[in-house]
Amino acid sequence: MASSLLPTLPRLGVTVASDIDSNKVATEWFNTFTAAATSGDVDTVLSIFIPNALWRDLLALTWDFRTFSGESKIKEFLQNRLKPNVIYDFNGPRDSAFQQPAPDLAWVQFTFTFSVTSVGAASGVVRLVPQKDGIWRCHCILTNLEDLDGYPENKGPLLSPEINHSSWEAERAREVAFEDENPTVLIVGGGQAGLSVAARLKCLGVSSLIVEKNERVGDNWRKRYDGLCLHGPVYFDHLPYMPFPSVWPVFSPARKFANWLENYADVMDLNVWTSSVVTSAVSEDSGKWTVTVKRGDGKERALRVNHVVSATGLAETSIGTLKPPYVEGMEIFKGKVLHSFEHKRALDYAGKKVVVVGAATSAHDICADCYRHGVDVTMYQRSSTYVFSTKNGFKYLTDELYLNSGLPTHSADLLKASFPNLLGTELNVRSVDALAEADKPLLDALRARGFKLNNGYKGAGQLLQFLTKKGGYYIDVGASQLIADGKIKLKSNSYMKKFTENGILFEDGTGLPADVVVFATGVGETKGGLKSIVGTEVADKCGPIWGLNSEGELYGVWRDLGVRGLWSATGHLAACRFHSKHLAMQIKALEAGLLKERYSLPLENDQGL
């Protein structure tokens, strides 16, 4: 990742006044851009971009998630995709504003809308930076597909005004049963990802069925450990079409959120088979999938569908309970060993000594739960952890855009997406430093206890750590202070050597007595859920799932996996809300014959981020 991606004023060789006429700057650039883009004039478009500009496209021009960095890559992309009259009907600039997020950073930001021939309606976000010649040029642009030609979302004024006096309940029962028909899409997993995709598909007129292994929607949260809460703020976590009420807790208890998911499925009239599992999914030469589903009563049903969506989550729990890694001597240990996914409540360990192996979110939650219930607990930290507080953290991460701006959630999502990960990472490094200063008393107290800290992957904090590693961080909701105060004991200065009959021996010769050892050591392979549905052979034909490619885009999730009709959907709530529409539009476009060719990054040319 080149540091030169950040367009600092010293790097640009300019200074800037604060009284910029942002609308004039935006209008001049936009007029040139629209004329050149409509006519397919690539050279003129490039002339109003700086050499190290970034263009991020989400489906609108590529039918994929792409970020083109630098003049040569943008030129190649435009020469392939920007033909005369491919994009037209521009409207803008809108919401133009001069922004100076730091003393050495300044840009004019605005939004616009446009149409893509034979594809649909799209939106854009642009940031212009000043140049030595007095011209403002584009440093970063997002183009995002919003709606498909001829297939808008069925909501609001497009809903049928017909009155249903008595038949709704019977109609819903028939719809859920699929007795005489097959769904177009089968979604495996009824968590936030599966529900979001199903809701989006429903609004696009595509029938879907969710197959959920648990007895109730929301059990994937309801059955986790008692002390679990969401660590993301409610205003960042809304689901599609149905935001949380304004009185909802900022950080939702897991069981309360589980009930919300169950209500969401009901209110949105989503088709869900609970207590059901996919026993096989076989791809036919015709392009369809034959999927066998075993219901709770033991009966099996074979469905023929066009698409299968794996929405089983980031964890590998769909192929069996996660197991602790083997450590020498484990078989002679007289106590209990379990993975954090098996942990339910601290009271199960009353009167016992507990060691929690790991130092990320689950480890902290379990340790805090133990302390609150009077259980003797020690955290064993194997490697460093990125930590920030909820008190200060979300001021830097989400509050300005999602809480204080007054923007509709989708508008905030677009602005967030308009910072490609290649660029947003550099900005995040600055936020990490500022946040660390705000959290300095807490972080210093942790270090004094021997807790090992880092600044996240590439020094960019929580987001890149999540997108690359799926963990290794903790958003502090209280456990860090308990560690700092010595209320949660800590072992961090030696590697685990082996189990003894009554505890753990470390390489430095010290030991920890233990009756219970909980391994909070990660969630396994994200592709595991896919393997449990279609088998290892088919799953291995897919590209990677999770992690960032060389363009800073997520591998595999919400996009083409490389196997016809097979998809993966997973991520935090905000990602599920925003990208579920992208996935649903791809499926609808394939069904309607709109999606004919993708412009994708070949895997063989990708080295990852």
Coordinates of C-alpha atoms in Angstrom, one line a residue:
M1 CA 0.0 0.0 0.0
A2 CA 1.7 3.2 -1.2
S3 CA 1.6 6.1 1.3
S4 CA 1.3 8.5 -1.7
L5 CA -2.4 7.5 -2.1
L6 CA -3.3 10.2 0.5
P7 CA -3.4 13.6 -1.3
T8 CA -1.9 15.7 1.4
L9 CA -1.4 19.4 0.6
P10 CA 2.4 19.3 0.9
R11 CA 2.4 16.3 -1.5
L12 CA 0.3 18.2 -3.9
G13 CA 2.5 21.3 -3.5
V14 CA -0.4 23.6 -2.8
T15 CA -2.1 25.6 -0.1
V16 CA -5.8 26.2 0.1
A17 CA -8.1 28.9 1.4
S18 CA -11.1 28.1 3.5
D19 CA -13.5 30.2 1.5
I20 CA -13.7 27.8 -1.5
D21 CA -16.8 28.1 -3.7
S22 CA -17.4 24.3 -3.6
N23 CA -20.4 24.4 -5.9
K24 CA -18.4 26.3 -8.6
V25 CA -15.5 23.9 -8.3
A26 CA -17.8 20.9 -8.4
T27 CA -19.9 22.2 -11.3
E28 CA -16.9 23.0 -13.5
W29 CA -15.4 19.5 -13.0
F30 CA -18.7 17.8 -13.4
N31 CA -19.6 19.5 -16.7
T32 CA -16.3 18.4 -18.2
F33 CA -16.7 14.9 -16.8
T34 CA -20.2 14.3 -18.0
A35 CA -19.5 15.4 -21.5
A36 CA -16.4 13.3 -21.8
A37 CA -18.0 10.2 -20.1
T38 CA -21.1 10.3 -22.2
S39 CA -19.0 10.4 -25.4
G40 CA -16.6 7.8 -24.2
D41 CA -13.6 10.3 -24.4
V42 CA -11.2 8.5 -22.1
D43 CA -8.3 10.9 -22.5
T44 CA -10.4 13.9 -21.4
V45 CA -11.7 12.0 -18.4
L46 CA -8.1 11.1 -17.4
S47 CA -7.1 14.8 -17.8
I48 CA -9.4 15.8 -14.9
F49 CA -8.0 13.0 -12.6
I50 CA -4.7 13.3 -10.7
P51 CA -2.1 10.6 -11.6
N52 CA -2.6 8.5 -8.4
A53 CA -6.4 8.8 -8.3
L54 CA -8.7 5.9 -7.3
W55 CA -11.9 4.8 -9.0
R56 CA -14.0 2.3 -7.0
D57 CA -16.9 0.7 -8.9
L58 CA -19.6 -1.4 -7.2
L59 CA -21.4 -3.3 -10.1
A60 CA -22.3 -0.1 -12.1
L61 CA -19.6 -0.4 -14.7
T62 CA -18.0 -3.8 -14.0
W63 CA -20.7 -6.1 -12.5
D64 CA -18.1 -6.6 -9.7
F65 CA -16.4 -4.9 -6.8
R66 CA -13.3 -3.2 -8.2
T67 CA -10.9 -0.5 -7.2
F68 CA -8.6 0.9 -9.8
S69 CA -5.6 2.8 -8.4
G70 CA -3.4 5.0 -10.5
E71 CA -3.7 6.5 -14.0
S72 CA -2.7 3.4 -15.9
K73 CA -5.2 1.1 -14.3
I74 CA -8.0 3.6 -14.5
K75 CA -7.2 4.1 -18.2
E76 CA -7.3 0.4 -18.9
F77 CA -10.6 0.1 -17.1
L78 CA -12.1 3.0 -19.0
Q79 CA -10.9 1.8 -22.4
N80 CA -12.6 -1.5 -21.7
R81 CA -15.8 -0.2 -20.2
L82 CA -16.4 3.4 -21.1
K83 CA -17.9 3.4 -24.6
P84 CA -20.0 6.2 -26.1
N85 CA -23.4 6.5 -24.5
V86 CA -22.8 3.7 -22.0
I87 CA -23.3 6.1 -19.2
Y88 CA -25.7 9.1 -19.6
D89 CA -28.5 11.1 -17.9
F90 CA -26.2 12.7 -15.3
N91 CA -27.7 14.7 -12.5
G92 CA -25.5 16.8 -10.2
P93 CA -23.5 18.0 -8.6
R94 CA -25.4 17.5 -5.4
D95 CA -24.5 18.3 -1.8
S96 CA -21.1 19.9 -2.7
A97 CA -19.0 20.8 0.2
F98 CA -15.5 21.9 1.0
Q99 CA -14.0 19.7 3.6
Q100 CA -10.8 19.8 5.5
P101 CA -10.6 16.7 7.7
A102 CA -7.0 17.5 8.8
P103 CA -4.7 20.5 8.4
D104 CA -2.9 18.9 5.5
L105 CA -5.9 17.4 3.8
A106 CA -8.6 19.3 1.8
W107 CA -11.1 18.4 -0.9
V108 CA -14.4 19.3 -2.4
Q109 CA -16.9 16.5 -2.1
F110 CA -20.2 16.0 -4.0
T111 CA -22.6 13.3 -5.2
F112 CA -24.4 12.7 -8.5
T113 CA -26.6 10.2 -10.2
F114 CA -26.5 8.7 -13.7
S115 CA -27.7 5.8 -15.8
V116 CA -25.9 2.9 -17.3
T117 CA -27.2 1.6 -20.6
S118 CA -29.0 -1.8 -20.3
V119 CA -28.0 -2.0 -16.6
G120 CA -29.8 0.6 -14.5
A121 CA -29.6 3.6 -12.3
A122 CA -26.4 4.5 -10.4
S123 CA -25.0 7.0 -8.0
G124 CA -21.5 8.5 -7.5
V125 CA -19.4 10.3 -5.0
V126 CA -16.5 12.4 -6.0
R127 CA -13.6 14.2 -4.2
L128 CA -11.6 16.9 -5.9
V129 CA -8.3 18.1 -4.7
P130 CA -6.5 21.4 -5.7
Q131 CA -3.6 21.4 -8.1
K132 CA -0.6 23.7 -8.8
D133 CA -2.2 24.9 -12.0
G134 CA -5.3 26.1 -10.2
I135 CA -7.5 23.3 -11.5
W136 CA -9.3 20.9 -9.1
R137 CA -9.0 17.3 -10.2
C138 CA -10.5 14.1 -9.0
H139 CA -8.6 12.1 -6.5
C140 CA -11.3 9.5 -5.7
I141 CA -14.6 8.5 -7.2
L142 CA -17.2 5.9 -6.4
T143 CA -19.7 4.6 -8.9
N144 CA -22.4 2.4 -7.3
L145 CA -25.3 0.5 -9.0
E146 CA -28.6 1.5 -7.2
D147 CA -31.4 -0.1 -9.2
L148 CA -31.8 -2.4 -12.3
D149 CA -33.4 -1.2 -15.5
G150 CA -37.1 -2.3 -15.4
Y151 CA -36.8 -3.9 -12.0
P152 CA -37.0 -1.3 -9.2
E153 CA -37.5 -2.4 -5.6
N154 CA -41.1 -3.0 -4.8
K155 CA -41.5 -0.6 -1.9
G156 CA -43.2 2.7 -1.1
P157 CA -45.4 4.0 -3.9
L158 CA -44.7 0.9 -6.0
L159 CA -46.6 -1.4 -3.6
S160 CA -49.9 -2.7 -4.6
P161 CA -52.9 -0.7 -3.2
E162 CA -55.2 -3.7 -3.2
I163 CA -56.8 -4.6 0.1
N164 CA -56.4 -8.2 1.4
H165 CA -59.5 -8.8 3.5
S166 CA -59.0 -12.4 4.6
S167 CA -56.5 -14.5 2.6
W168 CA -53.1 -13.2 3.8
E169 CA -52.5 -15.9 6.5
A170 CA -53.4 -18.7 4.1
E171 CA -51.3 -17.2 1.3
R172 CA -48.3 -16.9 3.6
A173 CA -48.6 -20.5 4.7
R174 CA -48.6 -21.6 1.0
E175 CA -45.7 -19.3 0.2
V176 CA -43.5 -20.7 3.0
A177 CA -44.3 -24.3 2.3
F178 CA -43.3 -24.3 -1.4
E179 CA -45.5 -27.3 -1.8
D180 CA -46.1 -27.0 -5.6
E181 CA -43.1 -24.9 -6.6
N182 CA -39.4 -24.3 -5.9
P183 CA -37.8 -21.1 -4.8
T184 CA -35.4 -19.4 -7.2
V185 CA -32.9 -18.9 -4.4
L186 CA -32.1 -21.1 -1.4
I187 CA -30.3 -19.3 1.4
V188 CA -28.5 -21.4 4.1
G189 CA -28.5 -19.5 7.4
G190 CA -31.0 -17.3 9.0
G191 CA -28.8 -14.7 10.7
Q192 CA -28.4 -11.1 9.7
A193 CA -26.8 -11.9 6.3
G194 CA -29.4 -14.5 5.2
L195 CA -32.3 -12.3 6.3
S196 CA -30.9 -9.2 4.6
V197 CA -30.4 -11.1 1.3
A198 CA -33.9 -12.6 1.5
A199 CA -35.5 -9.2 2.2
R200 CA -33.7 -7.6 -0.8
L201 CA -34.7 -10.5 -3.1
K202 CA -38.3 -10.2 -2.0
C203 CA -38.3 -6.5 -3.0
L204 CA -36.9 -7.5 -6.4
G205 CA -39.6 -10.1 -7.0
V206 CA -37.2 -13.1 -6.6
S207 CA -38.6 -16.0 -4.5
S208 CA -36.3 -17.3 -1.8
L209 CA -36.2 -19.8 1.0
I210 CA -34.0 -19.6 4.1
V211 CA -33.0 -22.9 5.6
E212 CA -32.0 -22.4 9.3
K213 CA -30.6 -25.2 11.4
N214 CA -31.8 -23.8 14.8
E215 CA -35.2 -24.0 16.2
R216 CA -35.8 -20.2 16.0
V217 CA -34.6 -17.4 13.9
G218 CA -32.0 -15.5 16.0
D219 CA -30.8 -18.6 17.8
N220 CA -27.3 -18.1 16.3
W221 CA -27.2 -15.1 18.8
R222 CA -29.6 -16.4 21.4
K223 CA -27.6 -19.5 22.1
R224 CA -24.3 -17.8 22.6
Y225 CA -22.9 -17.0 26.0
D226 CA -25.1 -15.1 28.4
G227 CA -23.0 -12.0 28.6
L228 CA -22.8 -11.4 24.8
C229 CA -23.7 -7.9 23.6
L230 CA -23.3 -6.3 20.1
H231 CA -20.2 -4.2 20.1
G232 CA -21.3 -2.0 17.3
P233 CA -23.6 1.0 18.0
V234 CA -27.3 0.7 17.0
Y235 CA -27.2 3.6 14.6
F236 CA -24.6 1.7 12.5
D237 CA -26.5 -1.6 12.6
H238 CA -29.9 -1.1 11.0
L239 CA -31.2 -3.9 8.7
P240 CA -32.6 -3.2 5.2
Y241 CA -36.0 -1.4 5.1
M242 CA -36.6 -1.7 8.9
P243 CA -34.4 0.4 11.2
F244 CA -34.2 -0.1 14.9
P245 CA -36.6 2.1 16.9
S246 CA -35.0 5.3 18.3
V247 CA -35.3 3.9 21.9
W248 CA -33.2 0.8 21.2
P249 CA -30.1 0.4 23.3
V250 CA -26.9 1.7 21.8
F251 CA -25.2 -1.7 22.3
S252 CA -27.8 -4.4 22.0
P253 CA -27.8 -7.5 24.3
A254 CA -27.5 -10.5 22.1
R255 CA -30.8 -12.1 23.2
K256 CA -32.7 -8.8 22.5
F257 CA -31.1 -8.6 19.1
A258 CA -32.0 -12.3 18.5
N259 CA -35.7 -11.4 19.1
W260 CA -35.3 -8.5 16.7
L261 CA -34.1 -10.9 13.9
E262 CA -37.0 -13.2 14.6
N263 CA -39.5 -10.3 14.4
Y264 CA -37.7 -9.0 11.3
A265 CA -38.3 -12.3 9.5
D266 CA -42.0 -12.2 10.5
V267 CA -42.7 -8.6 9.6
M268 CA -40.8 -8.8 6.3
D269 CA -42.8 -12.0 5.3
L270 CA -39.6 -14.0 4.7
N271 CA -39.8 -17.7 4.0
V272 CA -37.9 -19.6 6.6
W273 CA -37.7 -23.3 7.4
T274 CA -36.3 -23.7 10.9
S275 CA -34.9 -26.9 12.5
S276 CA -33.8 -27.7 8.9
V277 CA -30.4 -28.6 7.4
V278 CA -29.1 -29.0 3.9
T279 CA -27.8 -32.6 3.5
S280 CA -26.6 -32.1 -0.1
A281 CA -26.4 -29.6 -2.9
V282 CA -25.5 -30.8 -6.4
S283 CA -24.9 -28.6 -9.4
E284 CA -26.7 -29.8 -12.6
D285 CA -25.4 -29.3 -16.2
S286 CA -28.4 -27.1 -16.7
G287 CA -27.1 -24.6 -14.2
K288 CA -29.7 -25.5 -11.6
W289 CA -28.9 -26.9 -8.2
T290 CA -30.7 -29.9 -6.6
V291 CA -30.7 -29.2 -2.9
T292 CA -31.9 -31.8 -0.4
V293 CA -33.2 -30.3 2.9
K294 CA -33.9 -32.4 6.0
R295 CA -36.7 -30.9 8.1
G296 CA -37.1 -31.0 11.8
D297 CA -39.6 -34.0 11.6
G298 CA -37.0 -36.0 9.7
K299 CA -38.6 -35.7 6.3
E300 CA -36.5 -34.7 3.3
R301 CA -37.4 -32.4 0.5
A302 CA -35.5 -32.1 -2.8
L303 CA -35.6 -28.6 -4.2
R304 CA -34.4 -27.4 -7.7
V305 CA -33.1 -23.8 -7.4
N306 CA -31.1 -21.5 -9.6
H307 CA -29.0 -20.1 -6.8
V308 CA -27.6 -21.2 -3.5
V309 CA -26.4 -18.6 -0.9
S310 CA -24.1 -19.6 1.9
A311 CA -25.0 -17.3 4.8
T312 CA -23.7 -19.4 7.6
G313 CA -21.5 -16.7 9.2
L314 CA -17.8 -16.1 9.6
A315 CA -17.3 -19.0 12.0
E316 CA -16.7 -22.6 10.9
T317 CA -19.4 -23.8 13.3
S318 CA -21.6 -25.0 10.4
I319 CA -19.3 -28.1 9.9
G320 CA -19.3 -29.0 13.6
T321 CA -18.6 -27.3 16.9
L322 CA -15.2 -25.6 16.8
K323 CA -12.6 -27.6 18.7
P324 CA -9.7 -26.3 20.8
P325 CA -6.3 -26.7 19.2
Y326 CA -4.4 -29.7 20.5
V327 CA -1.8 -29.0 23.2
E328 CA 0.5 -31.6 24.6
G329 CA -0.8 -33.2 27.7
M330 CA -4.4 -32.3 27.1
E331 CA -5.5 -35.9 27.5
I332 CA -4.1 -36.1 31.1
F333 CA -5.7 -32.8 32.2
K334 CA -8.4 -33.6 34.9
G335 CA -10.4 -30.5 34.2
K336 CA -12.6 -29.4 31.4
V337 CA -11.4 -28.0 28.0
L338 CA -13.8 -26.3 25.6
H339 CA -13.9 -23.8 22.8
S340 CA -15.5 -20.4 23.4
F341 CA -18.4 -21.4 21.1
E342 CA -19.3 -24.0 23.6
H343 CA -19.2 -21.6 26.5
K344 CA -22.6 -20.5 27.8
R345 CA -22.4 -18.9 31.3
A346 CA -19.8 -18.2 33.9
L347 CA -22.0 -19.7 36.7
D348 CA -21.2 -23.1 35.2
Y349 CA -17.7 -22.6 36.6
A350 CA -18.7 -21.5 40.1
G351 CA -16.0 -22.3 42.6
K352 CA -13.5 -23.3 39.9
K353 CA -10.3 -21.7 38.5
V354 CA -10.8 -20.7 34.8
V355 CA -8.1 -19.9 32.3
V356 CA -9.2 -18.3 29.0
V357 CA -6.8 -18.7 26.2
G358 CA -7.0 -15.7 23.8
A359 CA -7.2 -12.0 24.1
A360 CA -9.7 -10.8 21.6
T361 CA -13.5 -10.1 21.8
S362 CA -14.8 -13.5 23.1
A363 CA -12.0 -13.9 25.5
H364 CA -12.6 -10.5 27.1
D365 CA -16.4 -11.1 27.2
I366 CA -16.0 -14.5 28.9
C367 CA -13.4 -13.2 31.4
A368 CA -15.6 -10.2 32.3
D369 CA -18.6 -12.6 32.7
C370 CA -16.5 -14.8 35.1
Y371 CA -15.4 -11.8 37.2
R372 CA -19.0 -10.5 37.5
H373 CA -20.1 -13.9 38.8
G374 CA -17.2 -14.3 41.3
V375 CA -15.3 -16.9 39.3
D376 CA -11.5 -16.9 39.6
V377 CA -10.4 -16.2 36.0
T378 CA -7.1 -15.6 34.2
M379 CA -6.7 -14.5 30.6
Y380 CA -3.7 -16.0 28.8
Q381 CA -2.6 -13.7 26.0
R382 CA -0.6 -15.4 23.3
S383 CA -0.1 -12.4 21.0
S384 CA -0.8 -8.7 21.0
T385 CA -4.3 -7.3 20.6
Y386 CA -5.7 -4.1 19.2
V387 CA -7.9 -2.4 21.8
F388 CA -10.0 0.8 21.8
S389 CA -12.8 2.0 24.0
T390 CA -16.4 2.5 23.0
K391 CA -16.3 5.8 25.0
N392 CA -13.9 7.3 22.5
G393 CA -13.7 4.9 19.5
F394 CA -17.0 5.5 17.7
K395 CA -16.4 9.2 17.8
Y396 CA -13.6 8.5 15.2
L397 CA -15.3 5.5 13.4
T398 CA -19.0 6.0 13.0
D399 CA -20.5 8.9 14.9
E400 CA -19.8 11.7 12.5
L401 CA -21.3 9.9 9.5
Y402 CA -24.0 7.8 11.1
L403 CA -25.1 9.8 14.2
N404 CA -24.3 13.4 13.8
S405 CA -24.6 14.1 10.0
G406 CA -28.4 13.7 9.9
L407 CA -28.0 11.7 6.6
P408 CA -30.2 8.9 5.7
T409 CA -28.5 5.6 6.4
H410 CA -28.1 4.7 2.7
S411 CA -26.4 8.1 2.0
A412 CA -24.1 7.5 4.9
D413 CA -23.3 4.0 3.5
L414 CA -22.4 5.5 0.2
L415 CA -20.1 8.0 1.7
K416 CA -18.4 5.3 3.7
A417 CA -18.0 3.1 0.7
S418 CA -16.6 6.0 -1.3
F419 CA -13.3 5.6 0.7
P420 CA -11.8 2.5 -0.9
N421 CA -9.9 0.3 1.6
L422 CA -6.7 1.2 -0.1
L423 CA -7.3 4.9 0.8
G424 CA -9.4 4.5 3.9
T425 CA -6.6 2.4 5.5
E426 CA -4.3 5.4 5.3
L427 CA -6.9 7.6 6.9
N428 CA -7.5 5.0 9.6
V429 CA -3.8 5.1 10.6
R430 CA -4.3 8.7 11.5
S431 CA -7.5 7.9 13.4
V432 CA -5.8 5.1 15.3
D433 CA -3.1 7.5 16.5
A434 CA -5.7 10.1 17.6
L435 CA -7.8 7.4 19.3
A436 CA -4.8 5.9 21.1
E437 CA -4.1 9.4 22.5
A438 CA -7.7 9.7 23.7
D439 CA -7.5 6.2 25.2
K440 CA -4.0 6.7 26.6
P441 CA -4.8 6.3 30.3
L442 CA -6.5 2.9 29.7
L443 CA -3.8 1.7 27.3
D444 CA -1.0 2.7 29.6
A445 CA -2.7 0.9 32.5
L446 CA -3.0 -2.3 30.3
R447 CA 0.6 -2.1 29.4
A448 CA 1.6 -1.7 33.0
R449 CA -0.2 -5.0 33.7
G450 CA 1.8 -6.7 30.9
F451 CA -1.1 -6.7 28.3
K452 CA 0.5 -6.6 24.8
L453 CA -1.1 -4.1 22.4
N454 CA -0.8 -3.3 18.7
N455 CA -2.4 -0.9 16.3
G456 CA -4.1 -3.5 14.1
Y457 CA -3.1 -4.9 10.7
K458 CA -0.8 -2.4 9.0
G459 CA -1.4 0.0 11.9
A460 CA -4.9 0.7 10.6
G461 CA -7.0 -0.3 13.6
Q462 CA -10.1 -2.5 13.8
L463 CA -11.5 -2.3 10.3
L464 CA -8.5 -3.8 8.4
Q465 CA -7.9 -6.3 11.2
F466 CA -11.5 -7.5 10.8
L467 CA -11.4 -7.6 7.0
T468 CA -8.2 -9.5 6.9
K469 CA -8.1 -11.6 10.1
K470 CA -11.7 -11.7 11.3
G471 CA -10.5 -10.9 14.8
G472 CA -7.6 -10.0 17.0
Y473 CA -9.1 -6.9 18.5
Y474 CA -11.4 -5.8 21.3
I475 CA -13.8 -2.9 21.5
D476 CA -13.7 -2.3 25.2
V477 CA -17.1 -2.4 26.9
G478 CA -15.5 -2.8 30.4
A479 CA -13.2 -5.8 30.4
S480 CA -10.0 -3.8 29.7
Q481 CA -10.5 -1.8 32.9
L482 CA -11.0 -5.0 34.8
I483 CA -7.6 -6.2 33.4
A484 CA -6.0 -2.9 34.2
D485 CA -7.3 -3.1 37.8
G486 CA -6.1 -6.7 38.2
K487 CA -9.6 -8.0 38.6
I488 CA -9.1 -10.2 35.6
K489 CA -5.7 -11.8 36.1
L490 CA -3.3 -11.9 33.1
K491 CA -0.6 -14.2 31.8
S492 CA 1.2 -12.9 28.8
N493 CA 5.0 -13.4 29.0
S494 CA 5.5 -17.0 27.9
Y495 CA 4.3 -19.6 25.5
M496 CA 2.1 -22.5 26.6
K497 CA 4.2 -25.6 26.8
K498 CA 1.8 -28.3 27.8
F499 CA -1.1 -29.3 30.1
T500 CA -0.5 -31.0 33.4
E501 CA -3.1 -32.9 35.4
N502 CA -4.1 -29.8 37.2
G503 CA -3.4 -26.9 34.9
I504 CA -1.0 -25.4 32.3
L505 CA 2.8 -25.3 32.2
F506 CA 4.5 -22.5 30.3
E507 CA 7.9 -22.5 28.7
D508 CA 9.3 -20.1 31.3
G509 CA 8.7 -22.8 33.9
T510 CA 5.7 -21.1 35.5
G511 CA 2.3 -22.7 35.7
L512 CA -1.3 -21.9 36.1
P513 CA -3.7 -24.1 38.1
A514 CA -7.0 -24.6 36.2
D515 CA -10.2 -26.5 36.5
V516 CA -11.6 -25.1 33.2
V517 CA -9.7 -24.0 30.1
V518 CA -11.6 -22.1 27.5
F519 CA -9.9 -21.6 24.1
A520 CA -11.1 -18.3 22.5
T521 CA -8.8 -18.8 19.6
G522 CA -10.6 -17.8 16.5
V523 CA -13.6 -18.9 14.3
G524 CA -11.9 -21.1 11.8
E525 CA -12.2 -21.0 8.0
T526 CA -15.0 -18.9 6.5
K527 CA -15.2 -21.3 3.6
G528 CA -16.2 -24.0 6.1
G529 CA -19.8 -23.1 5.8
L530 CA -19.7 -23.4 2.1
K531 CA -18.0 -26.8 2.2
S532 CA -20.7 -28.1 4.5
I533 CA -23.3 -27.2 1.9
V534 CA -21.8 -28.1 -1.5
G535 CA -18.8 -30.3 -0.4
T536 CA -15.1 -29.7 -0.4
E537 CA -14.6 -30.4 -4.1
V538 CA -17.0 -27.8 -5.3
A539 CA -16.0 -25.3 -2.6
D540 CA -12.4 -25.6 -3.6
K541 CA -13.3 -24.5 -7.2
C542 CA -14.4 -21.2 -5.7
G543 CA -12.0 -18.4 -5.1
P544 CA -11.0 -17.3 -1.5
I545 CA -13.7 -16.1 0.9
W546 CA -12.7 -13.3 3.2
G547 CA -9.5 -11.3 3.3
L548 CA -8.6 -8.4 1.0
N549 CA -7.3 -8.7 -2.6
S550 CA -4.7 -6.4 -4.1
E551 CA -7.4 -3.8 -4.9
G552 CA -8.5 -3.8 -1.3
E553 CA -11.8 -5.5 -2.0
L554 CA -13.1 -8.5 0.0
Y555 CA -12.6 -11.9 -1.6
G556 CA -15.7 -13.8 -2.5
V557 CA -18.3 -12.2 -0.3
W558 CA -21.4 -10.6 -2.0
R559 CA -20.0 -11.3 -5.4
D560 CA -19.2 -13.9 -8.0
L561 CA -17.5 -17.0 -6.4
G562 CA -16.5 -18.6 -9.7
V563 CA -19.1 -21.3 -9.6
R564 CA -22.4 -20.7 -11.3
G565 CA -25.3 -19.9 -9.0
L566 CA -23.2 -20.1 -5.8
W567 CA -22.8 -17.1 -3.5
S568 CA -21.4 -16.2 -0.1
A569 CA -23.0 -13.6 2.3
T570 CA -21.5 -12.7 5.6
G571 CA -20.2 -9.8 7.6
H572 CA -21.2 -7.2 10.3
L573 CA -24.7 -5.7 10.2
A574 CA -23.8 -2.6 8.2
A575 CA -22.1 -4.7 5.5
C576 CA -25.1 -7.0 5.4
R577 CA -27.4 -4.0 5.0
F578 CA -25.4 -2.3 2.2
H579 CA -24.1 -5.3 0.2
S580 CA -27.2 -7.5 0.4
K581 CA -28.7 -5.3 -2.2
H582 CA -25.6 -5.7 -4.4
L583 CA -26.0 -9.5 -4.2
A584 CA -29.7 -9.4 -4.8
M585 CA -29.3 -7.2 -7.8
Q586 CA -26.7 -9.6 -9.3
I587 CA -29.1 -12.5 -8.9
K588 CA -32.0 -10.6 -10.3
A589 CA -29.9 -9.4 -13.2
L590 CA -28.9 -12.9 -14.0
E591 CA -32.5 -14.1 -13.9
A592 CA -33.5 -11.1 -16.1
G593 CA -30.7 -11.5 -18.6
L594 CA -29.1 -8.1 -17.8
L595 CA -25.8 -9.5 -16.4
K596 CA -23.9 -10.7 -19.4
E597 CA -20.2 -10.0 -18.7
R598 CA -18.2 -9.1 -15.6
Y599 CA -15.0 -7.1 -15.6
S600 CA -13.2 -8.9 -12.8
L601 CA -9.7 -9.0 -11.4
P602 CA -8.2 -12.4 -12.5
L603 CA -7.2 -14.3 -9.4
E604 CA -3.9 -15.3 -11.0
N605 CA -3.0 -11.6 -11.2
D606 CA -3.8 -11.0 -7.5
Q607 CA -1.3 -11.1 -4.7
G608 CA -3.6 -9.9 -1.9
L609 CA -3.3 -6.8 0.2

